[in-house]
Amino acid sequence: MLKIGLTGGIASGKSLVSARLRELGAVLIDADALAREVVEPGTPGLADVVAEFGEDIVDAEGRLDRARLGAIVFAEPDRREALNGIIHPRVREKAAAMLATAKPGDIVVQDIPLLVETGQGSSFHLVLVVDAPDEERIRRMTEIRGMTVKDAVSRMAAQASRDERLAAADIVLDNSARPEDVTALVDTLWEERLAPFARNLAAGHPAPRSGGPVLSPPNPGWPVQAERLLARIRRASPEVLGADHIGSTSVPGLPAKDIIDLQVNVSSLEAADRIARDLGEAGFPLREASARDTPKPPDLDPSAWQKRFHCNADPGRPANVHVRVLGSPGWRYALLFRDWLRANPDAVGMYAAMKQELAAQHAGDGRTLAYAEAKEPWFTEVAWPLMDAWASRSGWQPPSYSVAQR
């Protein structure tokens, strides 16, 4: 199933988005609704809240006085943490039970107001943030909900900042205008990205690609996007010994195809085969079960350059995942090439010029294979001697990894 984490700050309009996703066919798991359920009269959750906050936290009918509790926890961060410690584990347990009933091919949306604050982003294939400017959210809370400006600002301050939420987002939906505008955005998102992603995931297929090499200007967002993908990969299996952002999108200032390259470290090719299903379920299905990098100096033995190759099932974020044995020649070359470019602006310029020339030559191709093959002599004849000399001068060593560093 495709798992979407939906979040947004208070008064961002998240409920409107979740309702539309449910209308389109999503299985909705609403953390706010579950949070109310776990403190219904007679529940262990309510008993624990009363034990923590006192008998006067319930009303005459024995129900939780939410307004009174809210005034306490939003004014006192320590008390808020105590409440979260009671509520969150119970909500997660109920959400897990609902998730277990979903079927392959389903799109499951978990509406979690504190998704960013609780660090749950890597548990989902995508994090969807509903966004509105702070001043608009304050207006909604004061004019529609009847809050004072002071209370509205206090509620906002108790949550992650807008910048923190945006940094965690794979997708941002702007809900600063009319409701019908954000509804239209949700419909487009469903048709063009979520539904195809779910189909690819259920079939175990990467998102299809077509077209020749098109270089994009350097994008400072690439490393941030890569880190979100890496977090999902690192938690996919205990046999993932580490993972890195590599390739052109990992080098500041370098034009590149808008495809993020990631390297996954494993102990052996057998381990790579064992984690194939785990990576697929994390959103990165296998593309080639027995792939091989082009051998490069100093080790030209083809058998040493074997790898497994996965790609993202998400049509909205192309990514290549190279699963290589820790310490192998291909693993080392990828890291050295990245670090050499990062340390040498002249090398970045030289590589960029070569890429742009070859991209122009292969612009009419239906695929990028010929473009990739045309670059190979440069890696061996031009880049390798310079990289090797730089590594010797600088004392470069590849990162060290252990299971504990995952």
mmCIF file of C-alpha atoms in Angstrom:
data_model
loop_
_atom_site.group_PDB
_atom_site.id
_atom_site.type_symbol
_atom_site.label_atom_id
_atom_site.label_comp_id
_atom_site.label_asym_id
_atom_site.label_seq_id
_atom_site.Cartn_x
_atom_site.Cartn_y
_atom_site.Cartn_z
ATOM 1 C CA MET A 1 0.000 0.000 0.000
ATOM 2 C CA LEU A 2 1.022 3.614 -0.465
ATOM 3 C CA LYS A 3 1.403 5.352 2.900
ATOM 4 C CA ILE A 4 0.977 9.122 2.983
ATOM 5 C CA GLY A 5 1.691 11.212 6.072
ATOM 6 C CA LEU A 6 -0.535 14.299 6.050
ATOM 7 C CA THR A 7 0.226 17.213 8.334
ATOM 8 C CA GLY A 8 -0.010 20.965 8.652
ATOM 9 C CA GLY A 9 -0.031 23.646 11.296
ATOM 10 C CA ILE A 10 -3.141 24.594 13.202
ATOM 11 C CA ALA A 11 -5.684 26.368 10.945
ATOM 12 C CA SER A 12 -3.761 25.477 7.782
ATOM 13 C CA GLY A 13 -6.829 23.712 6.358
ATOM 14 C CA LYS A 14 -5.623 20.150 6.707
ATOM 15 C CA SER A 15 -9.138 18.831 7.357
ATOM 16 C CA LEU A 16 -10.319 20.070 3.966
ATOM 17 C CA VAL A 17 -7.478 18.203 2.245
ATOM 18 C CA SER A 18 -8.015 14.979 4.197
ATOM 19 C CA ALA A 19 -11.736 15.027 3.435
ATOM 20 C CA ARG A 20 -11.084 15.428 -0.294
ATOM 21 C CA LEU A 21 -8.518 12.616 -0.294
ATOM 22 C CA ARG A 22 -11.064 10.344 1.369
ATOM 23 C CA GLU A 23 -13.651 11.289 -1.293
ATOM 24 C CA LEU A 24 -11.145 10.339 -3.984
ATOM 25 C CA GLY A 25 -10.711 6.876 -2.454
ATOM 26 C CA ALA A 26 -8.010 7.135 0.194
ATOM 27 C CA VAL A 27 -8.189 5.145 3.408
ATOM 28 C CA LEU A 28 -8.050 7.895 6.029
ATOM 29 C CA ILE A 29 -6.571 7.378 9.490
ATOM 30 C CA ASP A 30 -7.233 10.549 11.486
ATOM 31 C CA ALA A 31 -4.918 10.950 14.480
ATOM 32 C CA ASP A 32 -7.117 13.673 15.990
ATOM 33 C CA ALA A 33 -10.153 11.395 15.891
ATOM 34 C CA LEU A 34 -8.153 8.548 17.417
ATOM 35 C CA ALA A 35 -6.820 10.890 20.090
ATOM 36 C CA ARG A 36 -10.400 11.614 21.105
ATOM 37 C CA GLU A 37 -11.288 7.921 21.134
ATOM 38 C CA VAL A 38 -8.458 6.910 23.465
ATOM 39 C CA VAL A 39 -9.700 9.278 26.190
ATOM 40 C CA GLU A 40 -13.407 8.467 26.009
ATOM 41 C CA PRO A 41 -15.091 7.855 29.376
ATOM 42 C CA GLY A 42 -14.103 4.519 30.835
ATOM 43 C CA THR A 43 -10.863 4.180 28.855
ATOM 44 C CA PRO A 44 -7.437 3.579 30.393
ATOM 45 C CA GLY A 45 -6.275 6.665 28.500
ATOM 46 C CA LEU A 46 -8.707 8.935 30.324
ATOM 47 C CA ALA A 47 -7.776 7.351 33.641
ATOM 48 C CA ASP A 48 -4.117 8.141 33.014
ATOM 49 C CA VAL A 49 -4.928 11.742 32.031
ATOM 50 C CA VAL A 50 -6.923 12.205 35.244
ATOM 51 C CA ALA A 51 -4.079 10.710 37.288
ATOM 52 C CA GLU A 52 -1.663 13.184 35.695
ATOM 53 C CA PHE A 53 -3.813 16.346 35.624
ATOM 54 C CA GLY A 54 -6.353 15.843 38.410
ATOM 55 C CA GLU A 55 -10.060 15.073 38.761
ATOM 56 C CA ASP A 56 -11.117 18.567 37.698
ATOM 57 C CA ILE A 57 -9.904 17.863 34.168
ATOM 58 C CA VAL A 58 -13.218 16.049 33.468
ATOM 59 C CA ASP A 59 -16.621 17.705 33.226
ATOM 60 C CA ALA A 60 -19.825 16.875 35.055
ATOM 61 C CA GLU A 61 -20.596 14.082 32.600
ATOM 62 C CA GLY A 62 -17.232 12.426 33.105
ATOM 63 C CA ARG A 63 -15.822 13.566 29.776
ATOM 64 C CA LEU A 64 -12.467 15.192 29.234
ATOM 65 C CA ASP A 65 -12.685 18.975 29.460
ATOM 66 C CA ARG A 66 -10.642 19.688 26.357
ATOM 67 C CA ALA A 67 -10.700 23.459 26.675
ATOM 68 C CA ARG A 68 -9.358 23.301 30.231
ATOM 69 C CA LEU A 69 -6.724 20.733 29.305
ATOM 70 C CA GLY A 70 -5.707 22.727 26.244
ATOM 71 C CA ALA A 71 -5.207 25.871 28.292
ATOM 72 C CA ILE A 72 -2.864 23.969 30.595
ATOM 73 C CA VAL A 73 -0.724 22.137 28.056
ATOM 74 C CA PHE A 74 -0.293 25.010 25.642
ATOM 75 C CA ALA A 75 0.877 27.231 28.474
ATOM 76 C CA GLU A 76 3.200 24.672 30.060
ATOM 77 C CA PRO A 77 5.457 22.661 27.691
ATOM 78 C CA ASP A 78 6.358 20.116 30.378
ATOM 79 C CA ARG A 79 2.712 19.259 30.931
ATOM 80 C CA ARG A 80 2.222 19.017 27.176
ATOM 81 C CA GLU A 81 4.993 16.420 27.006
ATOM 82 C CA ALA A 82 3.316 14.458 29.795
ATOM 83 C CA LEU A 83 0.021 14.461 27.884
ATOM 84 C CA ASN A 84 1.741 13.407 24.662
ATOM 85 C CA GLY A 85 3.331 10.513 26.521
ATOM 86 C CA ILE A 86 -0.134 9.270 27.444
ATOM 87 C CA ILE A 87 -1.921 9.900 24.161
ATOM 88 C CA HIS A 88 0.602 9.255 21.378
ATOM 89 C CA PRO A 89 1.415 5.570 22.089
ATOM 90 C CA ARG A 90 -2.295 4.722 22.194
ATOM 91 C CA VAL A 91 -2.990 6.619 18.981
ATOM 92 C CA ARG A 92 -0.131 4.850 17.213
ATOM 93 C CA GLU A 93 -1.420 1.476 18.384
ATOM 94 C CA LYS A 94 -4.893 2.178 17.002
ATOM 95 C CA ALA A 95 -3.455 3.570 13.760
ATOM 96 C CA ALA A 96 -1.313 0.443 13.307
ATOM 97 C CA ALA A 97 -4.385 -1.758 13.737
ATOM 98 C CA MET A 98 -6.255 0.211 11.065
ATOM 99 C CA LEU A 99 -3.234 0.138 8.780
ATOM 100 C CA ALA A 100 -3.080 -3.647 9.058
ATOM 101 C CA THR A 101 -6.506 -3.918 7.422
ATOM 102 C CA ALA A 102 -5.480 -1.976 4.277
ATOM 103 C CA LYS A 103 -5.016 -3.878 1.023
ATOM 104 C CA PRO A 104 -2.241 -3.773 -1.599
ATOM 105 C CA GLY A 105 -2.923 -0.892 -3.943
ATOM 106 C CA ASP A 106 -4.698 1.175 -1.302
ATOM 107 C CA ILE A 107 -3.648 4.755 -0.665
ATOM 108 C CA VAL A 108 -3.562 5.173 3.098
ATOM 109 C CA VAL A 109 -3.487 8.734 4.398
ATOM 110 C CA GLN A 110 -2.537 9.196 8.039
ATOM 111 C CA ASP A 111 -3.603 12.639 9.220
ATOM 112 C CA ILE A 112 -1.074 13.460 11.966
ATOM 113 C CA PRO A 113 -0.940 17.046 13.252
ATOM 114 C CA LEU A 114 2.389 16.479 15.049
ATOM 115 C CA LEU A 115 4.049 14.329 12.387
ATOM 116 C CA VAL A 116 7.087 16.613 12.128
ATOM 117 C CA GLU A 117 7.378 17.152 15.877
ATOM 118 C CA THR A 118 7.366 13.394 16.527
ATOM 119 C CA GLY A 119 9.840 12.567 13.752
ATOM 120 C CA GLN A 120 7.592 10.153 11.865
ATOM 121 C CA GLY A 121 8.336 11.332 8.318
ATOM 122 C CA SER A 122 10.502 8.376 7.297
ATOM 123 C CA SER A 123 7.636 5.983 8.122
ATOM 124 C CA PHE A 124 5.762 7.144 5.010
ATOM 125 C CA HIS A 125 6.334 6.973 1.280
ATOM 126 C CA LEU A 126 5.433 10.663 1.079
ATOM 127 C CA VAL A 127 4.870 13.493 3.532
ATOM 128 C CA LEU A 128 2.169 15.931 2.419
ATOM 129 C CA VAL A 129 2.124 19.313 4.163
ATOM 130 C CA VAL A 130 -0.841 21.662 3.920
ATOM 131 C CA ASP A 131 0.518 25.187 4.148
ATOM 132 C CA ALA A 132 -0.810 28.674 4.691
ATOM 133 C CA PRO A 133 0.982 31.847 5.790
ATOM 134 C CA ASP A 134 1.101 32.455 9.525
ATOM 135 C CA GLU A 135 -0.966 35.648 9.259
ATOM 136 C CA GLU A 136 -3.713 33.781 7.407
ATOM 137 C CA ARG A 137 -3.771 31.045 10.032
ATOM 138 C CA ILE A 138 -4.060 33.643 12.802
ATOM 139 C CA ARG A 139 -6.939 35.276 10.928
ATOM 140 C CA ARG A 140 -8.763 31.945 10.688
ATOM 141 C CA MET A 141 -8.277 31.182 14.381
ATOM 142 C CA THR A 142 -9.485 34.608 15.520
ATOM 143 C CA GLU A 143 -12.316 35.188 13.045
ATOM 144 C CA ILE A 144 -13.614 31.633 12.610
ATOM 145 C CA ARG A 145 -12.672 29.903 15.867
ATOM 146 C CA GLY A 146 -13.088 32.914 18.133
ATOM 147 C CA MET A 147 -9.601 32.775 19.656
ATOM 148 C CA THR A 148 -7.683 35.788 20.834
ATOM 149 C CA VAL A 149 -4.552 36.673 18.908
ATOM 150 C CA LYS A 150 -2.502 35.742 21.985
ATOM 151 C CA ASP A 151 -4.065 32.274 22.147
ATOM 152 C CA ALA A 152 -3.642 31.759 18.402
ATOM 153 C CA VAL A 153 0.040 32.650 18.524
ATOM 154 C CA SER A 154 0.510 30.407 21.568
ATOM 155 C CA ARG A 155 -1.027 27.440 19.756
ATOM 156 C CA MET A 156 1.211 28.016 16.753
ATOM 157 C CA ALA A 157 4.324 28.325 18.937
ATOM 158 C CA ALA A 158 3.569 24.920 20.485
ATOM 159 C CA GLN A 159 3.953 23.257 17.091
ATOM 160 C CA ALA A 160 6.822 22.950 14.630
ATOM 161 C CA SER A 161 7.596 26.138 12.770
ATOM 162 C CA ARG A 162 6.414 26.625 9.228
ATOM 163 C CA ASP A 163 10.004 26.291 7.980
ATOM 164 C CA GLU A 164 10.422 22.980 9.815
ATOM 165 C CA ARG A 165 7.270 21.564 8.258
ATOM 166 C CA LEU A 166 8.237 22.690 4.770
ATOM 167 C CA ALA A 167 11.676 21.078 5.167
ATOM 168 C CA ALA A 168 9.984 17.752 5.981
ATOM 169 C CA ALA A 169 7.566 17.919 3.043
ATOM 170 C CA ASP A 170 7.762 15.893 -0.140
ATOM 171 C CA ILE A 171 4.665 17.744 -1.325
ATOM 172 C CA VAL A 172 3.381 21.160 -0.228
ATOM 173 C CA LEU A 173 -0.243 22.131 -0.891
ATOM 174 C CA ASP A 174 -0.878 25.863 -0.733
ATOM 175 C CA ASN A 175 -4.156 26.518 1.106
ATOM 176 C CA SER A 176 -3.934 30.271 1.354
ATOM 177 C CA ALA A 177 -6.783 31.056 -1.067
ATOM 178 C CA ARG A 178 -10.252 29.631 -1.746
ATOM 179 C CA PRO A 179 -11.260 26.098 -0.685
ATOM 180 C CA GLU A 180 -11.979 25.170 -4.300
ATOM 181 C CA ASP A 181 -8.407 26.093 -5.226
ATOM 182 C CA VAL A 182 -6.821 23.626 -2.809
ATOM 183 C CA THR A 183 -9.409 20.997 -3.760
ATOM 184 C CA ALA A 184 -8.309 21.335 -7.394
ATOM 185 C CA LEU A 185 -4.693 20.910 -6.314
ATOM 186 C CA VAL A 186 -5.595 17.721 -4.438
ATOM 187 C CA ASP A 187 -7.406 16.320 -7.475
ATOM 188 C CA THR A 188 -4.403 16.948 -9.708
ATOM 189 C CA LEU A 189 -2.041 15.473 -7.145
ATOM 190 C CA TRP A 190 -4.173 12.334 -6.894
ATOM 191 C CA GLU A 191 -4.391 11.794 -10.639
ATOM 192 C CA GLU A 192 -0.817 12.647 -11.609
ATOM 193 C CA ARG A 193 1.197 11.370 -8.656
ATOM 194 C CA LEU A 194 -0.557 9.468 -5.878
ATOM 195 C CA ALA A 195 -2.604 7.031 -7.966
ATOM 196 C CA PRO A 196 0.309 6.197 -10.338
ATOM 197 C CA PHE A 197 2.650 5.811 -7.353
ATOM 198 C CA ALA A 198 0.213 3.387 -5.713
ATOM 199 C CA ARG A 199 -0.111 1.349 -8.919
ATOM 200 C CA ASN A 200 3.671 1.165 -9.354
ATOM 201 C CA LEU A 201 4.144 0.134 -5.746
ATOM 202 C CA ALA A 202 1.500 -2.599 -5.902
ATOM 203 C CA ALA A 203 2.989 -3.976 -9.133
ATOM 204 C CA GLY A 204 6.575 -3.748 -7.854
ATOM 205 C CA HIS A 205 7.584 -1.518 -10.769
ATOM 206 C CA PRO A 206 9.661 1.680 -10.791
ATOM 207 C CA ALA A 207 8.010 4.739 -12.284
ATOM 208 C CA PRO A 208 8.495 4.713 -16.070
ATOM 209 C CA ARG A 209 10.851 7.220 -17.657
ATOM 210 C CA SER A 210 11.324 8.438 -21.183
ATOM 211 C CA GLY A 211 13.199 11.112 -23.079
ATOM 212 C CA GLY A 212 16.788 12.035 -23.649
ATOM 213 C CA PRO A 213 19.165 13.767 -21.237
ATOM 214 C CA VAL A 214 17.894 17.132 -20.034
ATOM 215 C CA LEU A 215 20.187 18.967 -17.640
ATOM 216 C CA SER A 216 18.601 21.154 -14.980
ATOM 217 C CA PRO A 217 20.330 24.092 -13.300
ATOM 218 C CA PRO A 218 21.843 23.323 -9.890
ATOM 219 C CA ASN A 219 19.050 22.935 -7.343
ATOM 220 C CA PRO A 220 19.826 23.581 -3.660
ATOM 221 C CA GLY A 221 16.789 21.463 -2.810
ATOM 222 C CA TRP A 222 18.328 18.252 -4.165
ATOM 223 C CA PRO A 223 20.304 17.386 -0.990
ATOM 224 C CA VAL A 224 17.220 17.967 1.175
ATOM 225 C CA GLN A 225 15.122 15.732 -1.057
ATOM 226 C CA ALA A 226 17.867 13.106 -1.060
ATOM 227 C CA GLU A 227 18.029 13.045 2.729
ATOM 228 C CA ARG A 228 14.297 12.335 2.965
ATOM 229 C CA LEU A 229 14.696 9.386 0.588
ATOM 230 C CA LEU A 230 17.770 8.159 2.460
ATOM 231 C CA ALA A 231 15.884 8.204 5.766
ATOM 232 C CA ARG A 232 13.285 5.824 4.294
ATOM 233 C CA ILE A 233 15.985 3.575 2.890
ATOM 234 C CA ARG A 234 17.962 3.433 6.142
ATOM 235 C CA ARG A 235 14.948 2.204 8.068
ATOM 236 C CA ALA A 236 13.931 -0.316 5.394
ATOM 237 C CA SER A 237 16.138 -3.153 6.642
ATOM 238 C CA PRO A 238 18.732 -3.854 9.347
ATOM 239 C CA GLU A 239 20.979 -5.101 6.529
ATOM 240 C CA VAL A 240 21.309 -1.565 5.147
ATOM 241 C CA LEU A 241 24.698 -0.595 6.587
ATOM 242 C CA GLY A 242 24.495 3.014 5.510
ATOM 243 C CA ALA A 243 23.391 5.091 2.554
ATOM 244 C CA ASP A 244 24.662 8.230 0.823
ATOM 245 C CA HIS A 245 23.677 10.867 -1.685
ATOM 246 C CA ILE A 246 26.014 10.509 -4.667
ATOM 247 C CA GLY A 247 26.156 11.610 -8.296
ATOM 248 C CA SER A 248 25.739 15.026 -9.837
ATOM 249 C CA THR A 249 22.821 16.159 -7.668
ATOM 250 C CA SER A 250 25.065 15.754 -4.608
ATOM 251 C CA VAL A 251 27.581 18.350 -5.878
ATOM 252 C CA PRO A 252 26.729 22.025 -5.260
ATOM 253 C CA GLY A 253 26.766 24.160 -8.388
ATOM 254 C CA LEU A 254 26.690 21.262 -10.869
ATOM 255 C CA PRO A 255 23.964 21.045 -13.546
ATOM 256 C CA ALA A 256 22.379 17.605 -13.598
ATOM 257 C CA LYS A 257 19.499 15.517 -14.789
ATOM 258 C CA ASP A 258 16.745 15.902 -12.204
ATOM 259 C CA ILE A 259 17.317 12.359 -10.959
ATOM 260 C CA ILE A 260 18.726 11.802 -7.485
ATOM 261 C CA ASP A 261 21.346 9.055 -7.174
ATOM 262 C CA LEU A 262 21.665 7.207 -3.877
ATOM 263 C CA GLN A 263 24.133 4.539 -2.795
ATOM 264 C CA VAL A 264 23.114 1.811 -0.356
ATOM 265 C CA ASN A 265 25.813 -0.142 1.484
ATOM 266 C CA VAL A 266 25.436 -3.871 2.106
ATOM 267 C CA SER A 267 27.777 -6.599 3.325
ATOM 268 C CA SER A 268 27.437 -8.771 0.206
ATOM 269 C CA LEU A 269 25.474 -9.216 -2.998
ATOM 270 C CA GLU A 270 23.490 -11.899 -1.190
ATOM 271 C CA ALA A 271 22.474 -9.252 1.345
ATOM 272 C CA ALA A 272 21.540 -6.980 -1.555
ATOM 273 C CA ASP A 273 19.197 -9.685 -2.822
ATOM 274 C CA ARG A 274 17.704 -10.218 0.622
ATOM 275 C CA ILE A 275 16.788 -6.538 1.034
ATOM 276 C CA ALA A 276 15.296 -6.182 -2.459
ATOM 277 C CA ARG A 277 11.757 -6.715 -1.183
ATOM 278 C CA ASP A 278 12.283 -4.354 1.758
ATOM 279 C CA LEU A 279 13.500 -1.601 -0.562
ATOM 280 C CA GLY A 280 10.545 -2.270 -2.858
ATOM 281 C CA GLU A 281 8.086 -1.860 0.000
ATOM 282 C CA ALA A 282 9.857 1.356 1.014
ATOM 283 C CA GLY A 283 9.109 2.695 -2.476
ATOM 284 C CA PHE A 284 12.195 1.633 -4.440
ATOM 285 C CA PRO A 285 11.456 -1.486 -6.530
ATOM 286 C CA LEU A 286 14.186 -3.487 -8.201
ATOM 287 C CA ARG A 287 14.954 -2.490 -11.792
ATOM 288 C CA GLU A 288 17.939 -4.751 -12.519
ATOM 289 C CA ALA A 289 18.579 -7.873 -10.437
ATOM 290 C CA SER A 290 22.139 -8.251 -11.717
ATOM 291 C CA ALA A 291 23.529 -4.914 -12.794
ATOM 292 C CA ARG A 292 27.161 -3.910 -13.248
ATOM 293 C CA ASP A 293 29.075 -0.658 -13.288
ATOM 294 C CA THR A 294 31.623 -0.096 -16.040
ATOM 295 C CA PRO A 295 34.992 -1.176 -14.549
ATOM 296 C CA LYS A 296 37.396 1.676 -13.856
ATOM 297 C CA PRO A 297 40.955 1.875 -12.573
ATOM 298 C CA PRO A 298 42.571 0.576 -10.541
ATOM 299 C CA ASP A 299 40.429 -2.602 -10.447
ATOM 300 C CA LEU A 300 39.262 -3.612 -13.933
ATOM 301 C CA ASP A 301 37.889 -7.036 -12.957
ATOM 302 C CA PRO A 302 34.226 -6.937 -14.101
ATOM 303 C CA SER A 303 33.127 -9.279 -11.311
ATOM 304 C CA ALA A 304 34.176 -6.697 -8.709
ATOM 305 C CA TRP A 305 31.752 -4.113 -10.125
ATOM 306 C CA GLN A 306 28.501 -6.024 -9.641
ATOM 307 C CA LYS A 307 25.595 -4.254 -7.930
ATOM 308 C CA ARG A 308 21.812 -4.264 -7.670
ATOM 309 C CA PHE A 309 19.851 -1.383 -9.145
ATOM 310 C CA HIS A 310 16.542 -0.017 -7.819
ATOM 311 C CA CYS A 311 14.529 3.049 -8.806
ATOM 312 C CA ASN A 312 11.801 5.119 -7.195
ATOM 313 C CA ALA A 313 8.198 4.119 -7.831
ATOM 314 C CA ASP A 314 7.177 7.744 -7.280
ATOM 315 C CA PRO A 315 6.639 9.476 -10.645
ATOM 316 C CA GLY A 316 7.115 12.837 -8.963
ATOM 317 C CA ARG A 317 10.670 12.256 -7.697
ATOM 318 C CA PRO A 318 12.929 10.201 -9.990
ATOM 319 C CA ALA A 319 15.709 8.474 -8.083
ATOM 320 C CA ASN A 320 18.273 5.760 -8.784
ATOM 321 C CA VAL A 321 19.339 3.488 -5.935
ATOM 322 C CA HIS A 322 22.686 1.720 -6.418
ATOM 323 C CA VAL A 323 23.067 -1.142 -3.939
ATOM 324 C CA ARG A 324 26.793 -1.857 -3.654
ATOM 325 C CA VAL A 325 28.939 -3.970 -1.395
ATOM 326 C CA LEU A 326 30.636 -1.913 1.280
ATOM 327 C CA GLY A 327 34.291 -1.434 0.286
ATOM 328 C CA SER A 328 33.838 -2.591 -3.309
ATOM 329 C CA PRO A 329 35.490 -0.663 -6.191
ATOM 330 C CA GLY A 330 32.195 0.785 -7.389
ATOM 331 C CA TRP A 331 31.256 1.880 -3.874
ATOM 332 C CA ARG A 332 34.599 3.603 -3.393
ATOM 333 C CA TYR A 333 34.636 5.250 -6.824
ATOM 334 C CA ALA A 334 31.186 6.802 -6.315
ATOM 335 C CA LEU A 335 32.219 8.413 -3.030
ATOM 336 C CA LEU A 336 35.635 9.549 -4.245
ATOM 337 C CA PHE A 337 34.184 11.085 -7.405
ATOM 338 C CA ARG A 338 31.598 13.021 -5.383
ATOM 339 C CA ASP A 339 34.109 14.288 -2.825
ATOM 340 C CA TRP A 340 36.693 15.202 -5.473
ATOM 341 C CA LEU A 341 34.129 17.323 -7.293
ATOM 342 C CA ARG A 342 32.951 18.963 -4.069
ATOM 343 C CA ALA A 343 36.528 19.944 -3.230
ATOM 344 C CA ASN A 344 37.560 21.170 -6.705
ATOM 345 C CA PRO A 345 35.534 23.894 -8.466
ATOM 346 C CA ASP A 346 37.684 23.537 -11.587
ATOM 347 C CA ALA A 347 36.725 19.871 -11.793
ATOM 348 C CA VAL A 348 33.051 20.817 -11.482
ATOM 349 C CA GLY A 349 33.413 23.215 -14.396
ATOM 350 C CA MET A 350 35.227 20.642 -16.509
ATOM 351 C CA TYR A 351 32.643 17.946 -15.803
ATOM 352 C CA ALA A 352 29.744 20.338 -16.417
ATOM 353 C CA ALA A 353 31.140 21.348 -19.810
ATOM 354 C CA MET A 354 31.500 17.702 -20.845
ATOM 355 C CA LYS A 355 27.964 16.870 -19.687
ATOM 356 C CA GLN A 356 26.440 19.815 -21.511
ATOM 357 C CA GLU A 357 28.235 18.940 -24.745
ATOM 358 C CA LEU A 358 27.100 15.312 -24.651
ATOM 359 C CA ALA A 359 23.573 16.226 -23.563
ATOM 360 C CA ALA A 360 23.270 18.463 -26.631
ATOM 361 C CA GLN A 361 24.510 15.628 -28.866
ATOM 362 C CA HIS A 362 21.954 13.186 -27.428
ATOM 363 C CA ALA A 363 19.050 15.595 -26.935
ATOM 364 C CA GLY A 364 16.936 13.792 -29.513
ATOM 365 C CA ASP A 365 17.375 10.351 -27.958
ATOM 366 C CA GLY A 366 14.372 8.615 -26.496
ATOM 367 C CA ARG A 367 16.462 7.373 -23.569
ATOM 368 C CA THR A 368 19.534 8.443 -21.601
ATOM 369 C CA LEU A 369 21.519 5.216 -22.122
ATOM 370 C CA ALA A 370 23.660 6.487 -25.001
ATOM 371 C CA TYR A 371 24.406 9.691 -23.101
ATOM 372 C CA ALA A 372 25.539 7.676 -20.064
ATOM 373 C CA GLU A 373 27.738 5.414 -22.168
ATOM 374 C CA ALA A 374 29.309 8.397 -23.929
ATOM 375 C CA LYS A 375 30.503 9.755 -20.580
ATOM 376 C CA GLU A 376 32.338 6.579 -19.573
ATOM 377 C CA PRO A 377 35.696 7.273 -21.345
ATOM 378 C CA TRP A 378 35.917 10.618 -19.544
ATOM 379 C CA PHE A 379 35.553 8.926 -16.150
ATOM 380 C CA THR A 380 38.481 6.599 -16.905
ATOM 381 C CA GLU A 381 40.812 8.730 -19.001
ATOM 382 C CA VAL A 382 40.287 12.214 -17.554
ATOM 383 C CA ALA A 383 38.682 12.001 -14.138
ATOM 384 C CA TRP A 384 40.435 8.986 -12.660
ATOM 385 C CA PRO A 385 44.054 10.274 -12.748
ATOM 386 C CA LEU A 386 42.969 13.606 -11.259
ATOM 387 C CA MET A 387 40.808 11.967 -8.604
ATOM 388 C CA ASP A 388 43.527 9.541 -7.613
ATOM 389 C CA ALA A 389 46.133 12.293 -7.341
ATOM 390 C CA TRP A 390 43.773 14.441 -5.247
ATOM 391 C CA ALA A 391 43.005 11.514 -2.925
ATOM 392 C CA SER A 392 46.734 10.956 -2.355
ATOM 393 C CA ARG A 393 47.443 14.640 -1.710
ATOM 394 C CA SER A 394 44.492 15.188 0.604
ATOM 395 C CA GLY A 395 44.628 11.862 2.431
ATOM 396 C CA TRP A 396 41.022 11.191 1.441
ATOM 397 C CA GLN A 397 39.405 8.104 2.851
ATOM 398 C CA PRO A 398 35.844 6.885 2.285
ATOM 399 C CA PRO A 399 33.447 7.121 5.233
ATOM 400 C CA SER A 400 33.497 4.286 7.727
ATOM 401 C CA TYR A 401 30.201 2.580 8.438
ATOM 402 C CA SER A 402 28.806 0.198 10.980
ATOM 403 C CA VAL A 403 25.347 -1.127 11.783
ATOM 404 C CA ALA A 404 25.295 1.214 14.781
ATOM 405 C CA GLN A 405 25.665 4.228 12.445
ATOM 406 C CA ARG A 406 22.557 3.413 10.389
#
